[in-house]
Amino acid sequence: MKQPAAVLGTGQTHHRSKRLDVSMGGLCREAIDRALADAEVDWSDIDAVVLGKAPDLFEGVMMPELALADALGATGKPLLRVHTAGSVGGSTALVAASLVQAGVHRRVLAVAFEKQSESNAMWALSIGIPFSMPVHAGAGGYFAPHIRSYIRRSGAPEHVGAMVAVKDRRNGALNQYAHLRQSDITLESVQASAMLWDPVRYDETCPSSDGACAMVIGDASTAGGRNAAWIHATAMRTEPTMFAGRDHVNPQAGRDAAAALWKEAGITDPAAEVDAAEIYVPFSWFEPMWLENLGFADVGDGWKMTEAGDTAIGGRLPVNPSGGVLSSNPIGASGMLRFAEAAMQVMGRAGDHQVDGARTALGHAYGGGSQFFAMWVVRSTKP
Amino acid sequence: MVNDVAVIGFAQSPSVPVTDGTTNGVEMLVPVFERALAQAGLPKSDVGFWCSGSSDYLAGRAFSFVAAVDAIGAFPPIHESHIEGDAAWALYEAWLKLRTGEADTALVYGFGKSSAGELRRVLALQTDPYTVAPLWPDAVSLAALQARLGLDAGLWSERDMAEVAARSRADATTNPLAQLSGKVDVEELLGTEYVADPLRVHDCAPVTDGAAAVVLAAGDRARELVGRPAWISGIAHRVESGSLGVRDLTTSVSTTASAEAAGGVDGVEVAELHAPFTHQELLLRQALGLGSSVRINPSGGVLTGNPMFAAGLVRIGEAAGRVFDGSAGRVLAHATSGPLLQHNLVCVLEGAR
């Protein structure tokens, strides 16, 4: 019953810590204009717009899509606003895909953004509800114990996190849009950087970025014979933040989502059948953790893939050839960037960070306390 | 070929001025889920997709919807999503999921604790952040500008508006969950003070805390579960400019376009309209082209209880209720979002399919 749907074009902004040269509308338009051009379509070809971003308190605007309707080209059209925490960029792409897959629209524009410089994300994340733990240590403080637990359970050597940081930042240097482009970063320099939340060092954390991402998703009639990224499988799963027995290191929701995803895509051996993966890695240690959660490696073995260089461009499974979240993190857009970068890989339009011969790619996003997951598999061939 | 989708269950909390519950709605939602699922005859473990609508700004903190997931008991993990806005749009997302066949049942919920802040001031932050919001144009004053434009254009009178309020409260006497109800005299209403000229207290929806849930099912699953599903024959929404100066505030072209895309209003017997101000009901009736034979807001509408971010979903549930009980064969529900009816959704439901 699902109609085939494909990414026809992608666009993103140059990501920076402060984009003082544009408003929120201008930021979104920078990504949208590139996506429309990449898809070779104009405003009149767009039937509906789906906007995603993380909490409104990040910019201090209530439901900004309302004020942005004109800038998004949504006036007179349907406009949906998605918010699923850090996974939102991915969820937004999936809702946009659903509009096409459900046969409601032919071409949909998906947009995600975060303009973190308009407000203070750390503040927005630190307003607790009564009766909850007053941690107030930001995302790093929340995830550091999970990372420590992963290291203890897997026996991973301590340098694996630094290796991920070196790889992703050097990949980021190949990506003209990345916020951090550090071609000269080394294992030693990462290990010499300040310890923020043991065992997470400064160079192993994501930056705080202003940025946006946009995609045009269309049906078979609009894709025609174009070079497109066909959506072969999608999955979303949620579990609660806290309950006794929850595995914060390897959450069930992520495992369930991955299992459903591989099944729908007809993939039985993900490590062998996926050519490139854009995985949401805001802290370096999440690469080996998610490799296991996604089923690319057995439990306890994710770090071995990283250490062996399998996840580098040219390796067995290139992970985050774009530089990933460690190189650019406009939170609401970060998930969509993973989905768009996966599409760019299979369309052969990833520029200097193109993985040779990529035909099947994964886009992955997670959010909240590792409890919201959104993923897709795209291929260069029609399902 | 895509699936037909129907509403098969609905429940809402009492509309109250203040709840003792938390801003994430958990205390209000748990009993609402229970009642909606019982009406649908669906065990919670069988729900294929969950989707919610709410607002972090109303809650005064980021990620309020995350804690709302606690009301579900989401383990084993669930297929779930969230819309920042009225849950009527969450229902739209769930409708998509069911049409694609990714799920065959869904539970959609919305919640809002307006009493946690000062609602009319909080809503000012929905306007353009660079040029308008810094002026703090409160929601009631903005609505007053719209009401004045219509009065000056001769589209409605203050008496017409008071009559809407009186009829709504009289209808709400049969709605035990309404916040306001009772017989009121139009002359008496017209003798009261303005709160924002030309709006009086009765012209404005009360500030309400509340929550609601709607259960959806596709095709044969809907037929198995309930005797008379309310089939969604059409659902569509359109947004207008966020710049208040560039649109005609005395009509709602997005509502008109949504109704057309949803299959039109012919044969509609009952309409539940999401009109937080009396003049907006008059405006919406005109934009939708609803004749005098159409029964408007038999529940009392949001003028008698306005749970923010659930109120649009409640309109769909209330309209579906007229199909469930056999009192109507074709009904219309409308939801709105944003300042002065900026974003509108129309859902047409039918008994036979």
XYZ file of C-alpha atoms in Angstrom:
736
model
C 0.000 0.000 0.000
C 3.014 2.284 0.326
C 3.649 4.259 -2.832
C 7.347 4.408 -3.792
C 9.013 7.645 -2.678
C 12.446 9.100 -3.339
C 14.650 11.992 -2.330
C 14.896 14.166 -5.434
C 17.203 16.820 -4.028
C 18.920 17.978 -0.853
C 20.253 21.260 0.468
C 21.974 22.489 3.593
C 23.429 25.668 4.997
C 26.960 26.439 5.938
C 26.872 25.607 9.630
C 28.454 28.014 12.110
C 28.228 28.691 15.836
C 26.487 31.994 15.063
C 24.814 32.792 11.747
C 24.287 36.474 12.476
C 23.952 37.210 8.745
C 20.514 35.549 8.488
C 17.233 35.382 10.366
C 15.549 32.037 11.026
C 13.655 32.454 7.766
C 16.857 33.310 5.907
C 18.612 30.291 7.368
C 15.839 27.947 6.249
C 15.724 29.542 2.809
C 19.455 28.983 2.312
C 18.882 25.218 2.672
C 15.551 25.205 0.814
C 16.877 27.117 -2.182
C 19.719 24.611 -2.541
C 17.317 21.649 -2.214
C 14.937 23.034 -4.849
C 17.837 23.691 -7.197
C 19.273 20.215 -6.583
C 15.865 18.658 -7.319
C 15.391 20.990 -10.313
C 11.953 22.065 -9.114
C 10.319 25.381 -8.256
C 7.885 26.482 -5.545
C 4.854 25.657 -7.650
C 5.993 22.017 -7.764
C 5.820 21.678 -3.973
C 2.499 20.368 -2.592
C 3.194 20.517 1.146
C 5.880 21.492 3.655
C 6.976 19.606 6.780
C 9.126 21.487 9.297
C 11.071 19.963 12.148
C 13.168 21.425 14.898
C 13.992 20.627 18.509
C 12.403 22.500 21.443
C 10.966 25.951 20.807
C 12.893 27.221 23.824
C 16.113 26.812 21.814
C 15.192 29.981 19.882
C 12.613 31.419 22.248
C 9.790 31.328 19.688
C 6.531 29.433 20.155
C 5.818 27.273 17.078
C 8.114 29.277 14.745
C 6.658 27.566 11.676
C 3.660 29.899 12.021
C 5.765 33.024 11.595
C 7.958 31.254 9.020
C 5.092 30.141 6.744
C 5.979 32.680 4.033
C 9.740 32.005 4.185
C 9.086 28.270 3.891
C 6.895 28.783 0.834
C 4.082 27.094 2.744
C 1.442 29.813 2.474
C -1.672 28.337 0.880
C -0.343 24.803 1.391
C -0.381 22.229 4.180
C 2.355 22.808 6.786
C 3.145 20.211 9.440
C 5.476 20.779 12.385
C 7.220 17.781 13.889
C 9.057 17.663 17.238
C 10.531 14.413 18.506
C 13.546 15.726 20.465
C 16.989 15.116 18.883
C 15.561 12.566 16.454
C 13.304 15.257 14.983
C 15.254 15.823 11.773
C 14.860 12.154 10.937
C 11.218 12.025 11.990
C 10.509 15.082 9.853
C 11.920 13.320 6.807
C 9.789 10.278 7.618
C 6.581 12.316 7.947
C 7.358 14.006 4.633
C 7.954 10.577 3.088
C 4.621 9.356 4.523
C 2.791 12.143 2.695
C 4.109 10.745 -0.559
C 3.892 7.068 0.441
C 0.241 7.552 1.484
C -0.553 8.908 -1.965
C -1.641 12.291 -0.574
C 0.973 14.429 -2.351
C 3.406 14.107 -5.257
C 6.224 16.361 -4.016
C 6.879 17.429 -0.452
C 9.482 19.797 0.976
C 11.016 18.693 4.282
C 12.922 21.311 6.271
C 14.680 21.172 9.626
C 16.650 23.850 11.403
C 18.117 25.076 14.642
C 19.398 28.574 15.246
C 20.961 27.978 18.591
C 22.586 31.393 18.746
C 19.146 33.026 19.139
C 18.923 31.662 22.660
C 20.761 29.400 25.087
C 20.325 25.682 24.523
C 21.946 24.696 27.815
C 19.418 26.862 29.657
C 16.532 25.434 27.667
C 17.665 21.914 28.536
C 18.052 22.627 32.228
C 14.506 23.518 33.265
C 13.419 20.484 35.213
C 9.942 19.437 36.166
C 9.188 18.938 39.845
C 10.251 15.527 41.201
C 12.841 14.916 38.463
C 16.576 14.575 39.056
C 18.215 18.036 39.125
C 21.205 17.087 36.976
C 21.543 20.374 35.023
C 24.690 19.087 33.378
C 23.533 19.239 29.774
C 23.543 16.323 27.373
C 27.183 15.394 28.038
C 26.573 15.022 31.757
C 23.577 12.844 31.022
C 25.313 10.520 28.556
C 28.793 10.230 30.164
C 27.745 7.489 32.635
C 26.243 5.494 29.750
C 29.528 5.798 27.849
C 31.526 4.783 30.925
C 29.226 1.807 31.287
C 29.767 0.864 27.626
C 33.537 0.938 28.079
C 33.265 -1.236 31.195
C 30.925 -3.760 29.554
C 32.781 -4.043 26.256
C 36.345 -3.733 27.500
C 37.011 -1.153 24.792
C 40.409 0.581 24.984
C 40.140 4.258 25.946
C 41.589 5.581 22.673
C 38.596 4.395 20.589
C 36.568 7.532 21.384
C 39.464 9.736 20.276
C 39.798 7.724 17.063
C 36.182 8.500 16.165
C 36.742 12.194 16.798
C 39.809 12.246 14.541
C 37.994 10.393 11.765
C 34.823 12.520 11.868
C 36.618 15.865 12.079
C 38.917 14.932 9.205
C 35.851 13.832 7.219
C 34.272 17.155 8.123
C 37.229 18.901 6.504
C 36.122 17.320 3.208
C 32.602 18.759 3.620
C 32.268 22.379 2.500
C 29.203 22.903 4.737
C 30.644 21.494 7.990
C 30.961 23.731 11.037
C 34.235 22.188 12.257
C 36.766 21.344 9.549
C 39.910 20.076 11.273
C 42.155 18.335 8.756
C 45.110 18.503 11.142
C 43.460 16.939 14.198
C 45.374 13.991 15.725
C 44.779 11.281 18.279
C 47.251 13.048 20.558
C 45.541 16.414 20.261
C 42.141 14.910 21.073
C 43.575 13.087 24.070
C 45.204 16.303 25.244
C 41.945 18.253 25.125
C 40.126 19.089 28.353
C 38.140 16.390 30.130
C 34.544 17.660 30.284
C 32.470 14.769 31.573
C 34.725 11.787 32.281
C 35.397 9.951 29.937
C 34.235 12.551 27.387
C 36.871 15.069 26.328
C 36.245 18.438 24.681
C 37.290 17.281 21.212
C 34.948 14.285 21.480
C 31.829 16.458 21.752
C 29.627 18.041 19.114
C 29.646 21.784 18.503
C 26.624 24.031 18.985
C 25.592 25.157 15.504
C 23.186 27.359 13.595
C 22.071 25.502 10.495
C 19.315 24.029 8.376
C 18.719 21.144 6.023
C 16.043 20.614 3.382
C 14.968 17.816 1.078
C 12.497 17.407 -1.753
C 10.768 14.032 -1.573
C 8.692 12.913 -4.527
C 6.718 10.002 -5.925
C 7.620 7.783 -8.888
C 6.002 10.113 -11.423
C 8.090 13.078 -10.270
C 11.308 11.096 -9.982
C 11.006 9.884 -13.550
C 14.376 8.715 -14.776
C 16.214 11.120 -12.494
C 19.062 10.154 -10.271
C 17.211 9.826 -6.963
C 17.586 8.215 -3.545
C 14.754 5.700 -3.231
C 13.394 5.126 0.245
C 13.423 1.363 0.847
C 12.627 1.241 4.551
C 11.724 3.523 7.460
C 11.427 2.933 11.198
C 10.641 4.861 14.379
C 10.578 3.564 17.952
C 10.169 5.136 21.390
C 10.684 3.977 24.958
C 10.412 5.902 28.258
C 13.353 7.906 29.624
C 13.574 6.105 32.916
C 12.445 2.822 34.346
C 14.058 0.044 36.318
C 15.771 -2.369 33.983
C 16.159 0.011 31.063
C 19.401 -0.529 29.150
C 20.741 2.986 28.549
C 23.819 1.645 26.753
C 21.966 -0.486 24.227
C 18.314 0.639 24.263
C 15.634 -1.802 23.182
C 13.875 0.909 21.120
C 16.956 1.310 18.918
C 17.355 -2.450 18.498
C 13.677 -2.858 17.625
C 13.773 -0.001 15.125
C 16.860 -1.440 13.441
C 15.349 -4.925 13.261
C 12.193 -3.533 11.642
C 14.281 -1.409 9.281
C 16.529 -4.216 8.024
C 13.516 -6.480 7.602
C 11.619 -3.949 5.495
C 14.723 -3.269 3.380
C 15.336 -6.993 2.906
C 18.771 -6.710 4.496
C 20.042 -9.736 6.430
C 23.679 -8.704 6.978
C 23.759 -4.934 7.463
C 27.554 -4.655 7.736
C 27.940 -6.347 4.353
C 24.958 -4.847 2.549
C 25.127 -1.174 3.621
C 27.698 0.905 1.747
C 27.634 4.065 3.878
C 26.025 4.994 7.183
C 25.211 8.408 8.584
C 24.723 7.703 12.284
C 23.823 10.251 14.959
C 27.054 10.480 16.972
C 27.079 13.646 19.128
C 29.717 12.192 21.479
C 32.431 10.084 19.886
C 31.752 6.919 21.878
C 28.283 6.670 20.387
C 29.806 5.340 17.158
C 30.753 1.920 18.611
C 27.636 1.934 20.809
C 25.279 2.483 17.876
C 27.188 0.054 15.632
C 26.102 -2.617 18.117
C 22.611 -1.221 18.666
C 22.022 -1.129 14.895
C 23.275 -4.676 14.373
C 26.420 -3.784 12.385
C 28.465 -5.527 15.082
C 27.774 -8.062 17.806
C 27.275 -6.732 21.312
C 30.677 -5.800 22.724
C 32.360 -5.714 19.306
C 31.424 -2.274 17.934
C 34.712 -0.712 19.087
C 36.647 -3.362 17.154
C 35.172 -2.122 13.867
C 36.137 1.429 14.760
C 39.631 0.479 15.901
C 40.226 -1.578 12.722
C 39.408 1.461 10.567
C 36.308 -0.195 9.093
C 34.293 2.979 9.665
C 36.642 5.331 7.804
C 36.009 6.420 4.212
C 37.449 3.538 2.206
C 36.731 1.104 5.053
C 34.255 -1.775 5.139
C 31.431 0.443 6.441
C 32.161 4.171 6.164
C 30.356 5.909 9.041
C 29.697 9.651 8.875
C 31.713 10.496 5.769
C 30.171 13.990 6.063
C 31.827 14.541 9.417
C 28.580 13.830 11.216
C 27.160 15.495 14.297
C 30.681 15.809 15.733
C 31.432 18.317 12.956
C 28.075 20.173 12.756
C 25.226 20.115 15.253
C 22.260 22.371 14.512
C 20.222 20.078 16.783
C 16.825 20.094 15.031
C 18.525 19.709 11.642
C 21.196 17.197 12.716
C 18.946 14.178 12.167
C 17.805 15.383 8.755
C 21.432 15.998 7.787
C 22.082 12.295 8.461
C 19.130 11.344 6.258
C 20.086 13.821 3.531
C 23.755 12.814 3.564
C 22.708 9.173 3.154
C 20.627 10.246 0.140
C 23.540 12.283 -1.270
C 25.783 9.211 -1.050
C 23.498 6.957 -3.100
C 22.826 9.748 -5.600
C 26.596 10.167 -5.990
C 26.348 13.838 -5.027
C 28.403 13.885 -1.817
C 31.326 15.754 -3.371
C 34.705 15.324 -1.699
C 33.295 13.013 0.956
C 31.635 10.663 -1.548
C 31.999 6.964 -0.767
C 32.926 5.221 -4.000
C 30.162 3.053 -5.357
C 27.657 3.733 -2.574
C 24.329 2.161 -3.573
C 22.702 1.501 -0.182
C 22.931 3.928 2.737
C 21.557 4.330 6.246
C 20.293 7.578 7.797
C 19.908 7.402 11.586
C 18.825 9.791 14.340
C 18.154 9.489 18.035
C 16.901 11.842 20.694
C 15.853 12.395 24.290
C 17.722 10.159 26.700
C 18.548 7.690 23.887
C 14.863 6.793 23.712
C 13.540 8.171 20.383
C 14.853 6.575 17.199
C 14.224 7.356 13.530
C 15.969 5.649 10.595
C 15.774 5.057 6.903
C 17.489 3.024 4.223
C 17.896 4.637 0.804
C 19.156 3.074 -2.382
C 20.087 4.256 -5.851
C 17.571 1.800 -7.302
C 13.782 1.877 -7.218
C 12.109 -0.627 -4.848
C -4.860 1.417 -3.241
C -4.749 2.973 0.220
C -6.588 2.137 3.414
C -9.812 3.763 4.570
C -9.363 5.155 8.078
C -12.010 5.635 10.779
C -12.334 7.150 14.234
C -13.404 4.338 16.572
C -12.919 5.801 20.049
C -12.760 9.139 21.825
C -12.383 10.395 25.367
C -11.525 13.685 26.995
C -10.761 14.915 30.468
C -13.047 17.415 32.191
C -12.262 20.939 30.974
C -11.103 22.685 34.138
C -9.682 26.138 34.892
C -6.786 24.602 36.831
C -5.560 21.037 37.226
C -3.318 19.904 40.045
C -1.543 17.622 37.551
C 1.870 18.249 36.025
C 2.410 20.209 32.804
C 3.189 16.995 30.895
C -0.423 15.875 31.181
C 0.309 12.412 32.586
C -2.332 12.555 35.336
C -5.011 13.696 32.885
C -3.970 11.324 30.129
C -3.946 7.979 31.928
C -7.730 7.826 32.528
C -8.399 9.332 29.084
C -6.401 6.570 27.373
C -8.307 3.959 29.371
C -11.721 5.275 28.354
C -10.863 5.859 24.682
C -9.376 2.371 24.303
C -12.348 0.816 26.122
C -14.755 2.506 23.721
C -12.725 1.217 20.780
C -12.469 -2.252 22.290
C -8.724 -2.136 21.684
C -6.114 -3.377 24.186
C -3.310 -0.865 24.742
C -0.724 -3.417 23.635
C -2.428 -3.600 20.211
C -2.055 0.101 19.383
C 0.095 0.216 16.236
C 1.061 3.890 16.267
C 0.938 6.652 18.875
C 1.034 10.350 18.049
C 0.610 13.395 20.259
C 0.189 17.144 20.022
C 1.295 19.600 22.689
C 3.377 22.725 23.274
C 6.584 23.129 25.233
C 5.909 26.847 25.541
C 2.634 26.204 27.301
C 4.449 23.890 29.707
C 7.234 26.438 30.197
C 9.951 23.864 29.614
C 11.630 21.983 26.777
C 10.641 18.384 25.965
C 7.382 18.278 27.961
C 6.036 15.677 25.519
C 8.867 13.317 26.477
C 7.511 12.888 29.984
C 3.973 12.515 28.599
C 5.173 9.241 27.070
C 5.257 7.963 30.662
C 1.452 7.931 30.550
C 1.640 5.251 27.858
C 3.960 2.840 29.651
C 5.992 2.550 26.469
C 7.782 -0.734 27.054
C 8.208 -2.857 25.024
C 9.049 0.123 22.794
C 6.324 1.669 20.662
C 6.016 3.283 17.241
C 5.464 6.913 18.225
C 5.680 10.518 17.019
C 4.833 14.045 18.155
C 3.556 17.236 16.577
C 4.309 20.589 18.195
C 0.794 21.975 17.919
C -2.806 20.925 18.247
C -3.309 17.155 18.277
C -5.686 17.446 15.306
C -2.466 17.635 13.270
C -1.126 14.604 15.152
C -4.265 12.823 13.977
C -3.354 13.868 10.442
C 0.075 12.227 10.848
C -1.571 9.071 12.244
C -4.022 9.069 9.325
C -0.996 8.988 6.973
C 0.522 6.018 8.836
C -2.711 4.060 8.586
C -3.176 4.891 4.916
C 0.276 3.544 4.072
C -0.464 0.332 5.956
C 2.496 0.829 8.318
C 0.010 0.444 11.175
C -3.655 -0.509 11.317
C -4.574 1.168 14.605
C -3.449 4.394 16.257
C -4.031 6.389 19.391
C -3.735 10.158 19.066
C -3.630 12.417 22.108
C -3.256 16.046 23.018
C -2.812 17.896 26.282
C -2.258 21.355 27.648
C -2.006 23.035 31.014
C -2.829 26.635 30.146
C -3.008 27.571 33.830
C 0.764 27.082 34.185
C 1.374 30.519 32.669
C -0.555 33.509 31.417
C -2.113 32.110 28.252
C -2.992 35.285 26.372
C 0.567 36.537 26.906
C 2.259 33.215 26.099
C 0.437 33.128 22.758
C 2.035 36.456 21.790
C 5.195 34.401 21.234
C 3.553 32.728 18.227
C 3.930 35.954 16.266
C 6.983 37.043 14.254
C 9.885 36.978 16.735
C 11.822 39.855 15.221
C 9.161 42.480 14.575
C 5.908 41.590 16.366
C 6.485 39.412 19.431
C 8.674 42.032 21.168
C 5.526 44.221 21.279
C 3.732 41.454 23.250
C 0.440 41.604 21.344
C -1.728 39.414 23.577
C -4.066 36.911 21.960
C -7.318 38.520 23.123
C -6.316 41.963 21.859
C -5.374 40.496 18.485
C -8.755 38.759 18.287
C -10.413 42.048 19.137
C -8.829 43.643 16.075
C -10.282 40.865 13.938
C -13.722 41.202 15.550
C -13.645 44.972 14.970
C -12.776 44.538 11.298
C -15.814 42.292 10.862
C -18.103 44.647 12.768
C -16.977 47.606 10.685
C -17.510 45.593 7.500
C -21.030 44.708 8.617
C -20.289 40.980 8.665
C -21.548 40.471 12.219
C -22.878 42.460 15.163
C -22.099 42.363 18.863
C -25.549 40.838 19.312
C -24.731 38.056 16.806
C -21.611 37.375 18.844
C -23.497 37.266 22.141
C -26.022 34.888 20.598
C -23.192 32.502 19.731
C -22.038 32.595 23.353
C -25.557 32.029 24.718
C -26.248 29.124 22.370
C -22.870 27.527 23.169
C -23.441 27.641 26.915
C -26.986 26.321 26.561
C -25.699 23.409 24.449
C -22.986 22.687 26.997
C -25.596 21.925 29.663
C -25.716 18.421 28.149
C -21.903 18.145 28.184
C -20.773 17.116 31.674
C -17.119 17.811 30.800
C -17.707 21.463 29.839
C -16.144 24.200 31.919
C -18.955 26.717 31.337
C -22.636 26.004 30.757
C -26.077 27.305 31.553
C -28.862 29.506 30.350
C -27.730 33.070 29.783
C -29.667 36.069 28.520
C -28.257 37.844 25.462
C -29.350 41.261 26.778
C -27.502 40.620 29.998
C -24.367 39.592 28.107
C -24.503 42.777 26.042
C -24.655 44.809 29.245
C -21.302 43.524 30.503
C -17.964 45.343 30.266
C -15.522 44.911 27.402
C -12.276 43.078 28.125
C -10.767 44.198 24.803
C -13.230 46.291 22.806
C -15.344 44.861 21.113
C -14.800 41.569 22.969
C -16.499 40.839 26.284
C -15.744 37.919 28.596
C -18.398 35.750 26.937
C -16.790 36.309 23.516
C -13.573 34.597 24.586
C -12.971 30.923 25.276
C -12.159 30.280 28.933
C -8.601 29.394 29.945
C -8.694 25.623 30.297
C -6.515 22.707 31.297
C -7.360 19.414 29.647
C -6.469 16.404 27.531
C -8.102 14.181 24.941
C -7.508 10.979 22.977
C -8.892 9.622 19.708
C -8.481 6.027 18.524
C -8.181 5.325 14.793
C -8.349 2.074 12.862
C -8.035 1.170 9.196
C -10.320 -0.856 6.949
C -11.515 -4.206 8.258
C -9.836 -3.660 11.610
C -12.219 -0.752 12.249
C -15.225 -2.867 11.236
C -14.127 -5.681 13.567
C -13.669 -3.416 16.544
C -16.798 -1.253 16.561
C -20.300 -1.380 15.149
C -20.361 2.054 13.590
C -16.946 3.561 12.831
C -16.799 7.234 11.837
C -14.967 6.991 8.512
C -12.701 9.864 7.534
C -13.929 10.664 4.043
C -11.658 13.674 3.734
C -9.063 15.527 5.783
C -6.953 18.502 4.716
C -5.261 21.558 6.143
C -3.765 24.803 4.845
C -1.688 27.561 6.412
C -1.795 31.285 5.705
C 0.856 33.964 6.084
C 2.168 34.671 9.563
C 2.157 38.352 8.690
C -1.212 39.606 9.917
C -1.161 42.617 7.619
C -1.108 40.649 4.384
C -4.255 38.569 4.789
C -7.932 39.417 4.914
C -8.704 38.790 8.582
C -12.472 38.865 8.042
C -12.487 35.580 6.198
C -10.476 32.363 6.193
C -9.332 31.279 2.752
C -7.333 28.421 4.266
C -10.488 26.989 5.860
C -12.359 27.275 2.565
C -9.523 25.551 0.703
C -9.225 22.825 3.349
C -12.948 22.051 3.167
C -12.759 21.823 -0.590
C -9.744 19.493 -0.412
C -11.567 17.387 2.199
C -14.434 16.778 -0.202
C -16.745 19.680 0.506
C -19.520 20.259 3.013
C -22.510 18.941 1.072
C -24.766 16.863 3.271
C -22.976 17.768 6.498
C -25.502 17.672 9.356
C -23.276 18.632 12.280
C -20.146 20.792 12.423
C -17.782 21.093 15.369
C -15.857 24.329 14.801
C -12.717 25.302 16.696
C -13.579 28.960 17.295
C -11.984 30.395 20.459
C -13.861 33.685 19.938
C -17.553 34.176 19.149
C -16.947 36.169 15.964
C -14.674 33.381 14.683
C -17.587 30.935 14.681
C -19.545 33.345 12.481
C -16.515 33.836 10.256
C -15.895 30.087 9.926
C -19.545 29.316 9.113
C -19.295 31.791 6.278
C -15.911 30.506 5.067
C -17.201 26.940 5.080
C -20.522 27.867 3.488
C -22.513 26.090 6.195
C -26.236 26.653 5.856
C -28.658 27.313 8.711
C -29.685 23.663 8.805
C -26.235 22.572 9.961
C -26.085 22.024 13.704
C -23.035 23.930 15.023
C -21.106 22.779 18.086
C -23.696 20.643 19.906
C -20.967 19.977 22.492
C -20.850 23.673 23.352
C -17.582 24.130 21.481
C -14.400 25.705 22.795
C -16.291 28.722 24.137
C -17.338 26.390 26.954
C -13.959 24.664 27.415
C -10.713 25.199 25.493
C -7.965 22.712 26.406
C -5.069 24.131 24.383
C -3.467 21.670 21.923
C -6.247 19.143 22.568
C -9.231 21.332 21.581
C -8.904 20.721 17.834
C -8.679 16.978 18.407
C -11.741 17.210 20.668
C -13.699 18.677 17.740
C -12.914 15.550 15.704
C -13.850 13.307 18.629
C -17.092 15.163 19.316
C -18.079 15.099 15.645
C -17.276 11.383 15.446
C -19.475 10.876 18.522
C -22.510 12.020 16.488
C -21.736 9.272 14.005
C -21.123 6.664 16.745
C -24.526 7.320 18.333
C -26.307 7.368 14.980
C -27.580 10.929 15.346
C -25.764 12.002 12.161
C -24.520 10.379 8.964
C -22.048 13.020 7.788
C -20.245 15.466 10.053
C -17.489 18.033 9.852
C -14.762 18.890 12.351
C -12.510 21.925 12.166
C -9.300 22.706 14.042
C -7.279 25.892 14.093
C -3.771 26.902 15.093
C -1.840 30.145 15.296
C -2.999 33.721 15.729
C -6.377 34.653 14.219
C -7.156 31.365 12.447
C -3.812 31.213 10.642
C -3.692 27.470 10.135
C -6.879 25.441 9.620
C -7.767 21.783 9.298
C -11.039 20.290 8.112
C -12.016 16.664 8.651
C -15.203 15.166 7.209
C -16.514 11.965 8.791
C -19.222 9.565 7.613
C -21.139 6.643 9.085
C -21.400 4.559 5.950
C -18.388 3.467 3.936
